[in-house]
Amino acid sequence: MPPAPYDSILKELLAFMPKTRVYTDPLRTLAYGTDASFYRLIPKIVVDTEGEAEVVRILEIAARHNVPVTFRAAGTSLSGQAVSDSILVRLGDGWRHWEILDNAARIALEPGIIGSHANRILAPHGRKIGPDPASIDTCKIGGIVANNASGMCCGVAENSYKTLDSMRLVLADGTALDTGSPQSRAAFAASHAHILDGLAALRARVLADEGLAALIRRKFKIKNTTGYSLNALVDFEDPFDILQHLLVGSEGTLAFISRVVYRTVVEHPHKASALMRFPDIRAACEAATALRGAVSAAEIMDRAAIASVQAKPGMPEGLAELGEGAAALLVEVRGATHKELDKRIATARKLVAHIPSLTEHAFTAVPAEFTTLWNVRKGLFPAVGAVREAGTTVIIEDVAFPIESLADATLELQALFVRHGYDKAIIFGHALEGNLHFVFTQDFNVQAEIDRYEAFMDDVTHMVADKYKGSLKAEHGTGRNMAHFVELEWGAAAFALMREIKALFDPRGLLNPGVILNDDPRAHLKDLKPLPAADEGIDRCIECGFCEPVCPSRTLTLTPRQRIVAYREIARRRQTGQPGAEELAAFEKRYDYDGEATCAADGLCAQRCPVAIDTGKFIKHYRSMGHGKAALVMASATAAQMPLTAAALGVALRVAGAAHDILGDRAMDAVSGALHKYSGQRAPRWNVSMPRAAARPRAQAPQSGDLKVVYFPSCVARHMGPEKHDPDKSALHDRTLSVLAKARCTVVQPQGMARLCCGQPWETKGFPAQAEAKLRELECALRAASGNGALPVLCDTSPCLARMREHIQGLELLEPVEFAAKYLAERLEFTPVNRRVALHVTCSSRKLGLAGPMEALARKCAREVVVPEDVFCCGFAGDRGFSHPELNAAALAGLREQVRGCTVGYSTSRTCEVGLSLHAGLPYKNLLVLLDEASWPKGGGGPDSL
């Protein structure tokens, strides 16, 4: 129970909120309270909200008890604006509604929608939202607006401030206002006239002070997110317009934003990029100045930045040969047509022709080629994070200068790095806007290092604000680390104006205190996040949260970031002995469920992680650390006696199926709930899609084809048949052999099939030695069957194939999509089946880069193919869907609605298909089954001849 008055607040919250969305335990408050910044505050209470009405009641309760509230979207903010030691309000999945307006000229978005999702909605209309932050695949609309996040292309012309149409918000006293509704505006004018009158008075005062008005206009000609959006007072006359634009960039300190309507911008279909290389920073900055208005992006990189990525695979040639003071400018141009694109490329070349360069400016419009160029820019931040020492923090700051001062300011910033000993710092940024990011590593565990950081930041802030009249924060928001420096940048008069704005909206100072305005001169040096060395597999984590959208357990327990945060706390407590053995034991017990048991260990997080951390691999290691001698003996026995293990699986499936027939769904739900209910989690549902034990294969391997292949059916596919209620009782083995026969393949199968397995079940459960033994046994069998790699090997299950490929060298190992593309497509004719079908791309297939090819193959075989959005991993995770079905349910919570109208689904993993069948309400099968249904031999006379 939290301390007073939070104990009373908790009781009031639980009177209308389900307890599954209110958290007070040490693990969840720590994990859910951590964001991407280098600050750490642990909330007393975390609340997951699903709608505006809940936010209103939470604010009313907080006001009654006079306690602060902080709002959190995705937690990707870097400046400490989304942490709290009071009440933290997070956005649940209920905040994901949207509406296209005026033929996509506008779009209404709730704050829980991820930025790139909004762009996916708009893509068919050739439109997008204006802001384009680097974190757009993770950050949410609420955070984008609240921080006035921008990015590489939107500049100051297409950010949230400039493209805002209307907004719905909730004030600190619980009052809701929709600025796009005349009725809501009228009601607000009657109840809160003092706010509207106050804003009108502030505007009049600013306009009467020519110096202050000129300062505001000048400051916002470049990117600026330091303090409040004072430009609202000079840009707009209507108090409602002033109000809603003040909310942009207010970081949750003035009100809660519950809906925003954007004016969308054009997404040009044609793009080209060039990596321009210059002898020095000054030449690169001169080129950026010349290109303003002619290109959509110009990303500057100093020599240290280039050096940090030049040796990585896939980088362009010649980077290592650049001189010591060289710099690069990554330029992008866009056009509505190829002709327009070519014209803009020619213009860009002409504009910089007089500036000395190291190479010819070569533009490319080939997607694969310009993606390679942009990988240079995208790799900069991770490059620093990947090489930092364990226990240190990666800090990324962003400042902006008038572009005419960019070269001098960049050189002076480099000199400051040298003066303060930050020898691995890099500089890059959005040159068109005079916006620089600088990245360096910092140790906050030693006071001397904190002192060094303080001295460096003092020098930087005075250089930026005093000497160059620039912005201390250009696009990352003020946060805690710059709140004390707001007055330094803006001066006393403008700073006083900001205080009046805060008092007008939030007179008691309860909304996100300490952010944007902070009187403590050392606030940026307090509440620093500890990052103890915990495990070499996760020590490089920068806690950015980019992994979270693809995690199947994100709405159930923890995300990869949160698993790492919690384990770091375990490591810290073990190292320090604080707060005590009993508390540590309770924390570790909770982690066993939240961190370990409900982790699918699918590894998709590594694909989103800037430093490629596979949290799933770490969790497998964590599982291995918890195994005793008896568990190791049992694992070895099941691995050694694979035929008996498989036979036991068949018996278990038959017994479970019979029990379900007798008891029915409700009784099995009760049994399952009693067995698995733990730690207050939702009770799992009995899996009514329990598969049959596989029938004995009927078909024989074809022996007369002109293409010889090895077919290895995975142990899961061999022993788990179709769903119990699926009228199609054919075995996958038979269907696969049927396809291979149509393609005139001679099939070889490995000897001793009954004992063969890739080892995945043991690896997933944390038994690496047993997994390795099974894999090597399989490798020997496959080498013998394939003539040591002379024949291709087909495996029907993508997770098994992915593991095989990772650990076996010298064999051509292919899963169904790859095999079909390489060997079957030219040997088969296709007639799409007249069905609307669903497609699930497994996590293994995604990691193999097969999402696109898999969808293309499915569209050759079916009239209509539905690929559900934001379903990345099904959460079945081998057998975890049986032992912890709540994970599978959480991962597929929105699946049934998305596949409405489909009659069947397809994937490439039998266990995944079990969970998909349950939560979609339709049978899922292997994609090879669809391939068999839609194909016939090339030149064989069509499907009627079969």
PDB file of N, CA and C in Angstrom, residues 514-574:
ATOM      1  N   GLY A 514       8.116  20.711 -12.325  1.00  0.00           N
ATOM      2  CA  GLY A 514       9.554  20.583 -12.529  1.00  0.00           C
ATOM      3  C   GLY A 514       9.962  20.507 -13.975  1.00  0.00           C
ATOM      4  N   VAL A 515       8.974  20.429 -14.859  1.00  0.00           N
ATOM      5  CA  VAL A 515       9.251  20.335 -16.291  1.00  0.00           C
ATOM      6  C   VAL A 515       8.896  21.666 -16.944  1.00  0.00           C
ATOM      7  N   ILE A 516       9.721  22.121 -17.825  1.00  0.00           N
ATOM      8  CA  ILE A 516       9.677  23.404 -18.544  1.00  0.00           C
ATOM      9  C   ILE A 516      10.066  24.561 -17.627  1.00  0.00           C
ATOM     10  N   LEU A 517       9.453  24.676 -16.465  1.00  0.00           N
ATOM     11  CA  LEU A 517       9.810  25.730 -15.520  1.00  0.00           C
ATOM     12  C   LEU A 517      10.322  25.085 -14.237  1.00  0.00           C
ATOM     13  N   ASN A 518      11.545  25.448 -13.826  1.00  0.00           N
ATOM     14  CA  ASN A 518      12.127  24.845 -12.627  1.00  0.00           C
ATOM     15  C   ASN A 518      13.120  25.833 -12.025  1.00  0.00           C
ATOM     16  N   ASP A 519      12.903  26.187 -10.758  1.00  0.00           N
ATOM     17  CA  ASP A 519      13.746  27.179 -10.094  1.00  0.00           C
ATOM     18  C   ASP A 519      15.035  26.590  -9.529  1.00  0.00           C
ATOM     19  N   ASP A 520      15.132  25.274  -9.498  1.00  0.00           N
ATOM     20  CA  ASP A 520      16.302  24.630  -8.901  1.00  0.00           C
ATOM     21  C   ASP A 520      17.459  24.669  -9.893  1.00  0.00           C
ATOM     22  N   PRO A 521      18.556  25.381  -9.586  1.00  0.00           N
ATOM     23  CA  PRO A 521      19.666  25.483 -10.532  1.00  0.00           C
ATOM     24  C   PRO A 521      20.408  24.173 -10.758  1.00  0.00           C
ATOM     25  N   ARG A 522      20.147  23.183  -9.916  1.00  0.00           N
ATOM     26  CA  ARG A 522      20.806  21.885 -10.068  1.00  0.00           C
ATOM     27  C   ARG A 522      19.805  20.780 -10.411  1.00  0.00           C
ATOM     28  N   ALA A 523      18.640  21.176 -10.886  1.00  0.00           N
ATOM     29  CA  ALA A 523      17.613  20.172 -11.202  1.00  0.00           C
ATOM     30  C   ALA A 523      18.092  19.174 -12.247  1.00  0.00           C
ATOM     31  N   HIS A 524      18.898  19.668 -13.207  1.00  0.00           N
ATOM     32  CA  HIS A 524      19.373  18.786 -14.276  1.00  0.00           C
ATOM     33  C   HIS A 524      20.440  17.811 -13.795  1.00  0.00           C
ATOM     34  N   LEU A 525      20.868  17.952 -12.545  1.00  0.00           N
ATOM     35  CA  LEU A 525      21.900  17.068 -11.983  1.00  0.00           C
ATOM     36  C   LEU A 525      21.344  16.160 -10.900  1.00  0.00           C
ATOM     37  N   LYS A 526      20.038  16.175 -10.713  1.00  0.00           N
ATOM     38  CA  LYS A 526      19.405  15.360  -9.676  1.00  0.00           C
ATOM     39  C   LYS A 526      18.555  14.264 -10.299  1.00  0.00           C
ATOM     40  N   ASP A 527      18.250  13.264  -9.482  1.00  0.00           N
ATOM     41  CA  ASP A 527      17.388  12.153  -9.902  1.00  0.00           C
ATOM     42  C   ASP A 527      17.930  11.481 -11.160  1.00  0.00           C
ATOM     43  N   LEU A 528      19.246  11.307 -11.194  1.00  0.00           N
ATOM     44  CA  LEU A 528      19.886  10.687 -12.351  1.00  0.00           C
ATOM     45  C   LEU A 528      19.679   9.178 -12.319  1.00  0.00           C
ATOM     46  N   LYS A 529      19.430   8.619 -13.458  1.00  0.00           N
ATOM     47  CA  LYS A 529      19.096   7.192 -13.558  1.00  0.00           C
ATOM     48  C   LYS A 529      20.341   6.323 -13.369  1.00  0.00           C
ATOM     49  N   PRO A 530      20.310   5.369 -12.429  1.00  0.00           N
ATOM     50  CA  PRO A 530      21.435   4.434 -12.316  1.00  0.00           C
ATOM     51  C   PRO A 530      21.369   3.391 -13.426  1.00  0.00           C
ATOM     52  N   LEU A 531      22.518   3.054 -13.990  1.00  0.00           N
ATOM     53  CA  LEU A 531      22.599   2.024 -15.024  1.00  0.00           C
ATOM     54  C   LEU A 531      23.702   1.028 -14.645  1.00  0.00           C
ATOM     55  N   PRO A 532      23.461   0.209 -13.630  1.00  0.00           N
ATOM     56  CA  PRO A 532      24.498  -0.726 -13.195  1.00  0.00           C
ATOM     57  C   PRO A 532      24.751  -1.802 -14.246  1.00  0.00           C
ATOM     58  N   ALA A 533      25.984  -2.288 -14.307  1.00  0.00           N
ATOM     59  CA  ALA A 533      26.281  -3.440 -15.160  1.00  0.00           C
ATOM     60  C   ALA A 533      25.471  -4.623 -14.621  1.00  0.00           C
ATOM     61  N   ALA A 534      24.690  -5.242 -15.496  1.00  0.00           N
ATOM     62  CA  ALA A 534      23.798  -6.319 -15.059  1.00  0.00           C
ATOM     63  C   ALA A 534      24.079  -7.626 -15.777  1.00  0.00           C
ATOM     64  N   ASP A 535      24.200  -7.576 -17.091  1.00  0.00           N
ATOM     65  CA  ASP A 535      24.481  -8.753 -17.913  1.00  0.00           C
ATOM     66  C   ASP A 535      24.984  -8.251 -19.254  1.00  0.00           C
ATOM     67  N   GLU A 536      26.021  -8.875 -19.771  1.00  0.00           N
ATOM     68  CA  GLU A 536      26.612  -8.369 -21.009  1.00  0.00           C
ATOM     69  C   GLU A 536      25.633  -8.395 -22.180  1.00  0.00           C
ATOM     70  N   GLY A 537      24.579  -9.222 -22.089  1.00  0.00           N
ATOM     71  CA  GLY A 537      23.594  -9.276 -23.154  1.00  0.00           C
ATOM     72  C   GLY A 537      22.685  -8.059 -23.218  1.00  0.00           C
ATOM     73  N   ILE A 538      22.591  -7.322 -22.116  1.00  0.00           N
ATOM     74  CA  ILE A 538      21.670  -6.189 -22.061  1.00  0.00           C
ATOM     75  C   ILE A 538      22.315  -4.879 -21.622  1.00  0.00           C
ATOM     76  N   ASP A 539      23.588  -4.907 -21.262  1.00  0.00           N
ATOM     77  CA  ASP A 539      24.215  -3.707 -20.718  1.00  0.00           C
ATOM     78  C   ASP A 539      24.238  -2.543 -21.707  1.00  0.00           C
ATOM     79  N   ARG A 540      24.184  -2.823 -23.007  1.00  0.00           N
ATOM     80  CA  ARG A 540      24.216  -1.747 -24.004  1.00  0.00           C
ATOM     81  C   ARG A 540      22.861  -1.073 -24.171  1.00  0.00           C
ATOM     82  N   CYS A 541      21.817  -1.569 -23.531  1.00  0.00           N
ATOM     83  CA  CYS A 541      20.481  -0.993 -23.682  1.00  0.00           C
ATOM     84  C   CYS A 541      20.472   0.468 -23.252  1.00  0.00           C
ATOM     85  N   ILE A 542      19.897   1.331 -24.088  1.00  0.00           N
ATOM     86  CA  ILE A 542      19.806   2.753 -23.771  1.00  0.00           C
ATOM     87  C   ILE A 542      18.398   3.132 -23.311  1.00  0.00           C
ATOM     88  N   GLU A 543      17.534   2.127 -23.162  1.00  0.00           N
ATOM     89  CA  GLU A 543      16.176   2.302 -22.624  1.00  0.00           C
ATOM     90  C   GLU A 543      15.351   3.284 -23.450  1.00  0.00           C
ATOM     91  N   CYS A 544      15.528   3.231 -24.762  1.00  0.00           N
ATOM     92  CA  CYS A 544      14.809   4.163 -25.640  1.00  0.00           C
ATOM     93  C   CYS A 544      13.355   3.761 -25.856  1.00  0.00           C
ATOM     94  N   GLY A 545      13.052   2.461 -25.743  1.00  0.00           N
ATOM     95  CA  GLY A 545      11.683   2.001 -25.933  1.00  0.00           C
ATOM     96  C   GLY A 545      11.301   1.696 -27.365  1.00  0.00           C
ATOM     97  N   PHE A 546      12.239   1.765 -28.300  1.00  0.00           N
ATOM     98  CA  PHE A 546      11.910   1.485 -29.704  1.00  0.00           C
ATOM     99  C   PHE A 546      11.398   0.058 -29.897  1.00  0.00           C
ATOM    100  N   CYS A 547      11.755  -0.833 -28.982  1.00  0.00           N
ATOM    101  CA  CYS A 547      11.360  -2.242 -29.073  1.00  0.00           C
ATOM    102  C   CYS A 547       9.895  -2.476 -28.742  1.00  0.00           C
ATOM    103  N   GLU A 548       9.260  -1.577 -28.044  1.00  0.00           N
ATOM    104  CA  GLU A 548       7.992  -1.882 -27.392  1.00  0.00           C
ATOM    105  C   GLU A 548       6.818  -2.189 -28.323  1.00  0.00           C
ATOM    106  N   PRO A 549       6.646  -1.499 -29.456  1.00  0.00           N
ATOM    107  CA  PRO A 549       5.457  -1.772 -30.273  1.00  0.00           C
ATOM    108  C   PRO A 549       5.354  -3.195 -30.794  1.00  0.00           C
ATOM    109  N   VAL A 550       6.472  -3.911 -30.933  1.00  0.00           N
ATOM    110  CA  VAL A 550       6.421  -5.269 -31.499  1.00  0.00           C
ATOM    111  C   VAL A 550       6.391  -6.346 -30.431  1.00  0.00           C
ATOM    112  N   CYS A 551       6.369  -5.977 -29.171  1.00  0.00           N
ATOM    113  CA  CYS A 551       6.430  -6.970 -28.094  1.00  0.00           C
ATOM    114  C   CYS A 551       5.043  -7.557 -27.820  1.00  0.00           C
ATOM    115  N   PRO A 552       4.885  -8.887 -27.873  1.00  0.00           N
ATOM    116  CA  PRO A 552       3.560  -9.483 -27.656  1.00  0.00           C
ATOM    117  C   PRO A 552       3.047  -9.370 -26.229  1.00  0.00           C
ATOM    118  N   SER A 553       3.923  -9.109 -25.265  1.00  0.00           N
ATOM    119  CA  SER A 553       3.476  -9.011 -23.871  1.00  0.00           C
ATOM    120  C   SER A 553       3.336  -7.574 -23.397  1.00  0.00           C
ATOM    121  N   ARG A 554       3.366  -6.620 -24.320  1.00  0.00           N
ATOM    122  CA  ARG A 554       3.415  -5.215 -23.923  1.00  0.00           C
ATOM    123  C   ARG A 554       2.178  -4.780 -23.145  1.00  0.00           C
ATOM    124  N   THR A 555       1.007  -5.382 -23.425  1.00  0.00           N
ATOM    125  CA  THR A 555      -0.202  -4.995 -22.682  1.00  0.00           C
ATOM    126  C   THR A 555      -0.494  -5.955 -21.528  1.00  0.00           C
ATOM    127  N   LEU A 556       0.306  -6.993 -21.397  1.00  0.00           N
ATOM    128  CA  LEU A 556       0.076  -8.003 -20.357  1.00  0.00           C
ATOM    129  C   LEU A 556       0.971  -7.783 -19.151  1.00  0.00           C
ATOM    130  N   THR A 557       2.264  -7.702 -19.373  1.00  0.00           N
ATOM    131  CA  THR A 557       3.211  -7.545 -18.266  1.00  0.00           C
ATOM    132  C   THR A 557       4.252  -6.490 -18.614  1.00  0.00           C
ATOM    133  N   LEU A 558       5.359  -6.920 -19.223  1.00  0.00           N
ATOM    134  CA  LEU A 558       6.461  -6.017 -19.491  1.00  0.00           C
ATOM    135  C   LEU A 558       6.868  -6.057 -20.960  1.00  0.00           C
ATOM    136  N   THR A 559       7.538  -5.008 -21.382  1.00  0.00           N
ATOM    137  CA  THR A 559       8.151  -4.938 -22.707  1.00  0.00           C
ATOM    138  C   THR A 559       9.642  -5.258 -22.559  1.00  0.00           C
ATOM    139  N   PRO A 560      10.370  -5.409 -23.672  1.00  0.00           N
ATOM    140  CA  PRO A 560      11.815  -5.646 -23.540  1.00  0.00           C
ATOM    141  C   PRO A 560      12.522  -4.557 -22.734  1.00  0.00           C
ATOM    142  N   ARG A 561      12.230  -3.295 -23.017  1.00  0.00           N
ATOM    143  CA  ARG A 561      12.845  -2.225 -22.235  1.00  0.00           C
ATOM    144  C   ARG A 561      12.556  -2.404 -20.756  1.00  0.00           C
ATOM    145  N   GLN A 562      11.307  -2.689 -20.419  1.00  0.00           N
ATOM    146  CA  GLN A 562      10.925  -2.801 -19.023  1.00  0.00           C
ATOM    147  C   GLN A 562      11.526  -4.040 -18.361  1.00  0.00           C
ATOM    148  N   ARG A 563      11.703  -5.120 -19.123  1.00  0.00           N
ATOM    149  CA  ARG A 563      12.383  -6.293 -18.583  1.00  0.00           C
ATOM    150  C   ARG A 563      13.829  -5.961 -18.209  1.00  0.00           C
ATOM    151  N   ILE A 564      14.465  -5.180 -19.070  1.00  0.00           N
ATOM    152  CA  ILE A 564      15.849  -4.798 -18.799  1.00  0.00           C
ATOM    153  C   ILE A 564      15.916  -3.846 -17.612  1.00  0.00           C
ATOM    154  N   VAL A 565      15.013  -2.877 -17.561  1.00  0.00           N
ATOM    155  CA  VAL A 565      14.964  -1.944 -16.429  1.00  0.00           C
ATOM    156  C   VAL A 565      14.815  -2.711 -15.116  1.00  0.00           C
ATOM    157  N   ALA A 566      13.896  -3.664 -15.075  1.00  0.00           N
ATOM    158  CA  ALA A 566      13.646  -4.425 -13.846  1.00  0.00           C
ATOM    159  C   ALA A 566      14.842  -5.298 -13.485  1.00  0.00           C
ATOM    160  N   TYR A 567      15.461  -5.912 -14.483  1.00  0.00           N
ATOM    161  CA  TYR A 567      16.615  -6.764 -14.159  1.00  0.00           C
ATOM    162  C   TYR A 567      17.799  -5.921 -13.704  1.00  0.00           C
ATOM    163  N   ARG A 568      17.956  -4.745 -14.266  1.00  0.00           N
ATOM    164  CA  ARG A 568      19.017  -3.858 -13.783  1.00  0.00           C
ATOM    165  C   ARG A 568      18.800  -3.508 -12.312  1.00  0.00           C
ATOM    166  N   GLU A 569      17.540  -3.365 -11.937  1.00  0.00           N
ATOM    167  CA  GLU A 569      17.244  -3.090 -10.528  1.00  0.00           C
ATOM    168  C   GLU A 569      17.580  -4.302  -9.662  1.00  0.00           C
ATOM    169  N   ILE A 570      17.317  -5.494 -10.162  1.00  0.00           N
ATOM    170  CA  ILE A 570      17.711  -6.703  -9.433  1.00  0.00           C
ATOM    171  C   ILE A 570      19.228  -6.722  -9.249  1.00  0.00           C
ATOM    172  N   ALA A 571      19.949  -6.420 -10.324  1.00  0.00           N
ATOM    173  CA  ALA A 571      21.412  -6.395 -10.238  1.00  0.00           C
ATOM    174  C   ALA A 571      21.885  -5.341  -9.245  1.00  0.00           C
ATOM    175  N   ARG A 572      21.252  -4.161  -9.286  1.00  0.00           N
ATOM    176  CA  ARG A 572      21.644  -3.094  -8.354  1.00  0.00           C
ATOM    177  C   ARG A 572      21.419  -3.520  -6.916  1.00  0.00           C
ATOM    178  N   ARG A 573      20.265  -4.139  -6.658  1.00  0.00           N
ATOM    179  CA  ARG A 573      19.959  -4.571  -5.283  1.00  0.00           C
ATOM    180  C   ARG A 573      20.911  -5.674  -4.824  1.00  0.00           C
ATOM    181  N   ARG A 574      21.278  -6.569  -5.727  1.00  0.00           N
ATOM    182  CA  ARG A 574      22.230  -7.620  -5.358  1.00  0.00           C
ATOM    183  C   ARG A 574      23.600  -7.027  -5.049  1.00  0.00           C
TER     184      ARG A 574
END
